[in-house]
Amino acid sequence: RKEVEQDPGPFNVPEGATVAFNCTYSNSASQSFFWYRQDCRKEPKLLMSVYSSGNEDGRFTAQLNRASQYISLLIRDSKLSDSATYLCVVNIGNSGGYQKVTFGTGTKLQVIP
Amino acid sequence: EPEVTQTPSHQVTQMGQEVILRCVPISNHLYFYWYRQILGQKVEFLVSFYNNEISEKSEIFDDQFSVERPDGSNFTLKIRSTKLEDSAMYFCASSRGQSSYNEQFFGPGTRLTVL
């Protein structure tokens, strides 16, 4: 099983639609989780951290399910500007307490007018 | 808003040559990272650095790679003898703390092309 697994997509959705992505991770000791977005040939940009209690930032909602080892991202009222690749990032930490980060391959979202 | 900067934006080199990629992390951040992304593939961790020492490195980060913080602002990645397969986008990132809950912020990347 891959360390971090995402459906590569593409997800083609009309403007205004709600879309959800899932990401599964294999290491149960994983400590923290993030969603980044990456535009074509650009750097990953932090979208949001994912907390156990779930968190919301405007149209974006992230959830963590530790029992089933997955995180999710929900985007409501999709905008054309949401078109990007969404990267799931899992941090397992290392024995020295430092970050040890694994990226998923990303899920591509295309919002269509 | 403070940001991570990287130079050059694009580097073209011949196989076997040494390259140095430069990064200026966010000024109050103490932890620094290098990642690479081969075209069409996922972002891969190379190395993390704190207090002038490597704190973690991946199997990609072999003897051909080294990192350095030569002064108070720059953080560099050196590839001693480049190979064709080193062609990729190299991203520098920094975080304020070491805890796994500290978000990492990425620079715009250096596109390395090895001919």
CSV table of C-alpha atoms in Angstrom, one decimal:
chain,number,residue,atom,x,y,z
A,1,ARG,CA,0.0,0.0,0.0
A,2,LYS,CA,1.3,3.4,-0.9
A,3,GLU,CA,2.2,5.8,2.0
A,4,VAL,CA,-0.2,8.4,0.7
A,5,GLU,CA,-2.7,7.6,-1.9
A,6,GLN,CA,-5.0,9.9,-3.9
A,7,ASP,CA,-7.2,9.5,-6.9
A,8,PRO,CA,-5.3,11.4,-9.6
A,9,GLY,CA,-8.6,12.5,-11.4
A,10,PRO,CA,-9.2,14.6,-13.3
A,11,PHE,CA,-12.4,15.7,-11.6
A,12,ASN,CA,-14.3,17.8,-14.1
A,13,VAL,CA,-17.0,19.8,-12.4
A,14,PRO,CA,-19.3,22.7,-13.4
A,15,GLU,CA,-19.0,26.0,-11.6
A,16,GLY,CA,-21.0,26.1,-8.5
A,17,ALA,CA,-20.8,22.4,-7.9
A,18,THR,CA,-19.6,20.7,-4.7
A,19,VAL,CA,-16.7,18.3,-5.0
A,20,ALA,CA,-14.9,16.1,-2.5
A,21,PHE,CA,-11.5,14.4,-2.6
A,22,ASN,CA,-10.2,11.7,-0.3
A,23,CYS,CA,-6.7,10.7,0.6
A,24,THR,CA,-5.6,7.5,2.4
A,25,TYR,CA,-2.4,7.0,4.3
A,26,SER,CA,-0.8,3.8,5.4
A,27,ASN,CA,1.2,4.8,8.6
A,28,SER,CA,-1.1,4.8,11.6
A,29,ALA,CA,1.5,6.9,13.5
A,30,SER,CA,1.1,9.8,11.2
A,31,GLN,CA,0.8,13.0,13.2
A,32,SER,CA,-0.4,15.8,11.1
A,33,PHE,CA,-2.1,16.3,7.8
A,34,PHE,CA,-2.4,19.1,5.3
A,35,TRP,CA,-4.0,20.0,2.0
A,36,TYR,CA,-1.9,22.0,-0.5
A,37,ARG,CA,-2.9,23.2,-3.9
A,38,GLN,CA,-0.5,23.3,-6.8
A,39,ASP,CA,-1.1,25.2,-10.0
A,40,CYS,CA,0.7,24.0,-13.2
A,41,ARG,CA,4.5,24.3,-12.8
A,42,LYS,CA,4.1,26.3,-9.6
A,43,GLU,CA,5.0,25.6,-6.0
A,44,PRO,CA,2.7,23.9,-3.6
A,45,LYS,CA,0.7,26.4,-1.6
A,46,LEU,CA,-0.8,25.6,1.8
A,47,LEU,CA,-4.5,25.4,1.6
A,48,MET,CA,-5.3,24.2,5.1
A,49,SER,CA,-4.2,22.0,8.0
A,50,VAL,CA,-6.5,19.1,8.8
A,51,TYR,CA,-7.5,18.7,12.5
A,52,SER,CA,-9.1,15.7,14.2
A,53,SER,CA,-12.2,17.8,14.9
A,54,GLY,CA,-12.5,18.8,11.2
A,55,ASN,CA,-12.0,22.4,10.1
A,56,GLU,CA,-13.6,24.8,7.7
A,57,ASP,CA,-12.2,27.8,5.9
A,58,GLY,CA,-14.8,29.5,3.8
A,59,ARG,CA,-15.9,27.1,1.0
A,60,PHE,CA,-13.3,24.5,2.0
A,61,THR,CA,-13.9,21.8,4.7
A,62,ALA,CA,-11.3,19.3,5.7
A,63,GLN,CA,-11.9,16.1,7.7
A,64,LEU,CA,-9.7,13.5,9.3
A,65,ASN,CA,-10.7,10.0,10.0
A,66,ARG,CA,-7.9,8.3,12.0
A,67,ALA,CA,-9.7,5.0,12.4
A,68,SER,CA,-10.0,4.5,8.7
A,69,GLN,CA,-6.8,6.5,7.9
A,70,TYR,CA,-8.1,9.0,5.5
A,71,ILE,CA,-8.5,12.7,5.1
A,72,SER,CA,-10.9,14.5,2.9
A,73,LEU,CA,-11.4,17.9,1.3
A,74,LEU,CA,-14.7,19.3,0.4
A,75,ILE,CA,-15.0,22.3,-1.9
A,76,ARG,CA,-18.4,24.0,-2.1
A,77,ASP,CA,-19.6,26.4,-4.8
A,78,SER,CA,-16.6,25.6,-7.0
A,79,LYS,CA,-15.0,28.6,-8.8
A,80,LEU,CA,-13.0,28.5,-12.0
A,81,SER,CA,-10.0,29.7,-9.9
A,82,ASP,CA,-10.3,26.4,-7.9
A,83,SER,CA,-8.9,24.5,-10.9
A,84,ALA,CA,-5.6,23.1,-9.7
A,85,THR,CA,-4.0,19.9,-8.4
A,86,TYR,CA,-4.8,19.2,-4.7
A,87,LEU,CA,-2.0,17.6,-2.8
A,88,CYS,CA,-2.5,15.5,0.3
A,89,VAL,CA,0.4,15.8,2.7
A,90,VAL,CA,1.1,13.6,5.7
A,91,ASN,CA,3.7,14.2,8.3
A,92,ILE,CA,4.8,11.2,10.4
A,93,GLY,CA,7.6,12.9,12.2
A,94,ASN,CA,10.9,11.1,13.0
A,95,SER,CA,12.5,9.8,16.1
A,96,GLY,CA,14.2,13.2,16.7
A,97,GLY,CA,10.9,14.9,16.6
A,98,TYR,CA,11.5,16.5,13.2
A,99,GLN,CA,9.1,16.6,10.4
A,100,LYS,CA,9.0,13.8,7.9
A,101,VAL,CA,6.6,14.6,5.1
A,102,THR,CA,5.2,12.5,2.4
A,103,PHE,CA,3.1,14.0,-0.5
A,104,GLY,CA,0.4,12.3,-2.4
A,105,THR,CA,0.5,12.4,-6.2
A,106,GLY,CA,-2.3,14.9,-6.2
A,107,THR,CA,-5.9,15.1,-7.5
A,108,LYS,CA,-6.5,17.3,-10.5
A,109,LEU,CA,-9.6,19.4,-10.4
A,110,GLN,CA,-10.9,21.2,-13.5
A,111,VAL,CA,-13.9,23.6,-12.9
A,112,ILE,CA,-15.8,24.1,-16.1
A,113,PRO,CA,-17.8,27.3,-16.9
B,1,GLU,CA,3.5,38.7,3.5
B,2,PRO,CA,7.0,37.1,4.0
B,3,GLU,CA,7.8,34.4,1.4
B,4,VAL,CA,10.5,31.9,0.5
B,5,THR,CA,12.6,33.0,-2.5
B,6,GLN,CA,14.7,30.9,-4.8
B,7,THR,CA,17.3,31.6,-7.4
B,8,PRO,CA,17.8,31.0,-10.2
B,9,SER,CA,14.3,30.2,-11.6
B,10,HIS,CA,15.8,28.1,-14.3
B,11,GLN,CA,19.2,26.5,-14.5
B,12,VAL,CA,20.5,24.6,-17.5
B,13,THR,CA,23.7,22.5,-17.0
B,14,GLN,CA,25.7,19.8,-18.7
B,15,MET,CA,25.8,16.3,-17.3
B,16,GLY,CA,28.6,16.0,-14.8
B,17,GLN,CA,28.7,19.6,-13.9
B,18,GLU,CA,28.1,21.0,-10.3
B,19,VAL,CA,25.1,23.2,-9.6
B,20,ILE,CA,24.2,25.2,-6.6
B,21,LEU,CA,20.5,26.1,-6.0
B,22,ARG,CA,19.9,29.0,-3.7
B,23,CYS,CA,17.0,29.7,-1.3
B,24,VAL,CA,16.2,32.4,1.2
B,25,PRO,CA,13.8,31.1,3.8
B,26,ILE,CA,11.3,33.2,5.6
B,27,SER,CA,13.3,35.2,8.1
B,28,ASN,CA,11.9,34.0,11.4
B,29,HIS,CA,11.8,30.3,10.3
B,30,LEU,CA,14.4,27.9,11.7
B,31,TYR,CA,13.7,24.7,9.8
B,32,PHE,CA,14.5,24.3,6.1
B,33,TYR,CA,13.8,21.7,3.5
B,34,TRP,CA,14.5,20.7,-0.1
B,35,TYR,CA,12.1,18.8,-2.3
B,36,ARG,CA,12.2,17.9,-5.9
B,37,GLN,CA,9.4,17.2,-8.4
B,38,ILE,CA,10.2,15.4,-11.6
B,39,LEU,CA,7.8,16.6,-14.4
B,40,GLY,CA,4.5,14.9,-14.0
B,41,GLN,CA,5.4,13.2,-10.8
B,42,LYS,CA,4.8,13.8,-7.1
B,43,VAL,CA,6.7,16.1,-4.8
B,44,GLU,CA,9.5,14.1,-3.1
B,45,PHE,CA,11.3,15.0,0.1
B,46,LEU,CA,15.1,15.3,-0.1
B,47,VAL,CA,16.4,16.7,3.1
B,48,SER,CA,15.5,18.8,6.2
B,49,PHE,CA,18.0,21.0,8.0
B,50,TYR,CA,18.1,22.7,11.4
B,51,ASN,CA,20.8,24.3,13.5
B,52,ASN,CA,23.4,23.8,10.8
B,53,GLU,CA,22.7,20.1,10.7
B,54,ILE,CA,20.8,17.7,8.5
B,55,SER,CA,17.9,16.4,10.6
B,56,GLU,CA,16.4,13.9,8.1
B,57,LYS,CA,17.2,12.9,4.5
B,58,SER,CA,15.7,10.6,2.0
B,59,GLU,CA,17.3,7.8,0.0
B,60,ILE,CA,17.4,10.2,-3.0
B,61,PHE,CA,19.7,12.5,-1.1
B,62,ASP,CA,22.9,10.5,-1.7
B,63,ASP,CA,26.6,11.6,-1.6
B,64,GLN,CA,26.1,13.7,-4.7
B,65,PHE,CA,23.9,16.1,-2.7
B,66,SER,CA,24.8,18.5,0.0
B,67,VAL,CA,23.2,21.4,1.8
B,68,GLU,CA,24.6,24.4,3.5
B,69,ARG,CA,23.6,27.6,5.3
B,70,PRO,CA,26.6,29.7,4.4
B,71,ASP,CA,25.3,32.8,6.1
B,72,GLY,CA,22.3,34.0,8.1
B,73,SER,CA,19.9,34.1,5.2
B,74,ASN,CA,20.8,31.7,2.4
B,75,PHE,CA,20.2,27.9,2.3
B,76,THR,CA,21.8,26.1,-0.6
B,77,LEU,CA,21.5,22.7,-2.3
B,78,LYS,CA,24.6,21.5,-4.2
B,79,ILE,CA,24.6,18.7,-6.7
B,80,ARG,CA,28.2,17.7,-7.3
B,81,SER,CA,28.0,15.9,-10.6
B,82,THR,CA,24.6,16.2,-12.2
B,83,LYS,CA,23.0,13.3,-14.0
B,84,LEU,CA,20.2,13.5,-16.6
B,85,GLU,CA,17.8,12.1,-14.0
B,86,ASP,CA,18.4,15.1,-11.8
B,87,SER,CA,16.3,17.2,-14.2
B,88,ALA,CA,13.4,18.3,-12.0
B,89,MET,CA,11.8,21.2,-10.2
B,90,TYR,CA,13.6,21.8,-6.9
B,91,PHE,CA,11.5,23.5,-4.2
B,92,CYS,CA,12.9,24.9,-1.0
B,93,ALA,CA,10.6,25.2,2.0
B,94,SER,CA,10.8,26.5,5.5
B,95,SER,CA,8.8,26.2,8.7
B,96,ARG,CA,8.8,28.1,12.0
B,97,GLY,CA,9.1,25.1,14.3
B,98,GLN,CA,10.0,21.5,14.1
B,99,SER,CA,6.7,20.1,15.4
B,100,SER,CA,4.9,18.2,12.7
B,101,TYR,CA,2.0,20.7,13.2
B,102,ASN,CA,4.1,23.5,11.8
B,103,GLU,CA,3.1,24.2,8.2
B,104,GLN,CA,5.8,24.4,5.6
B,105,PHE,CA,5.9,27.3,3.1
B,106,PHE,CA,7.4,26.7,-0.3
B,107,GLY,CA,9.5,28.9,-2.6
B,108,PRO,CA,8.6,29.2,-6.3
B,109,GLY,CA,11.2,26.5,-7.3
B,110,THR,CA,14.2,26.2,-9.5
B,111,ARG,CA,13.7,24.3,-12.7
B,112,LEU,CA,16.9,22.3,-13.3
B,113,THR,CA,17.6,20.9,-16.8
B,114,VAL,CA,20.5,18.6,-17.2
B,115,LEU,CA,21.6,18.1,-20.8
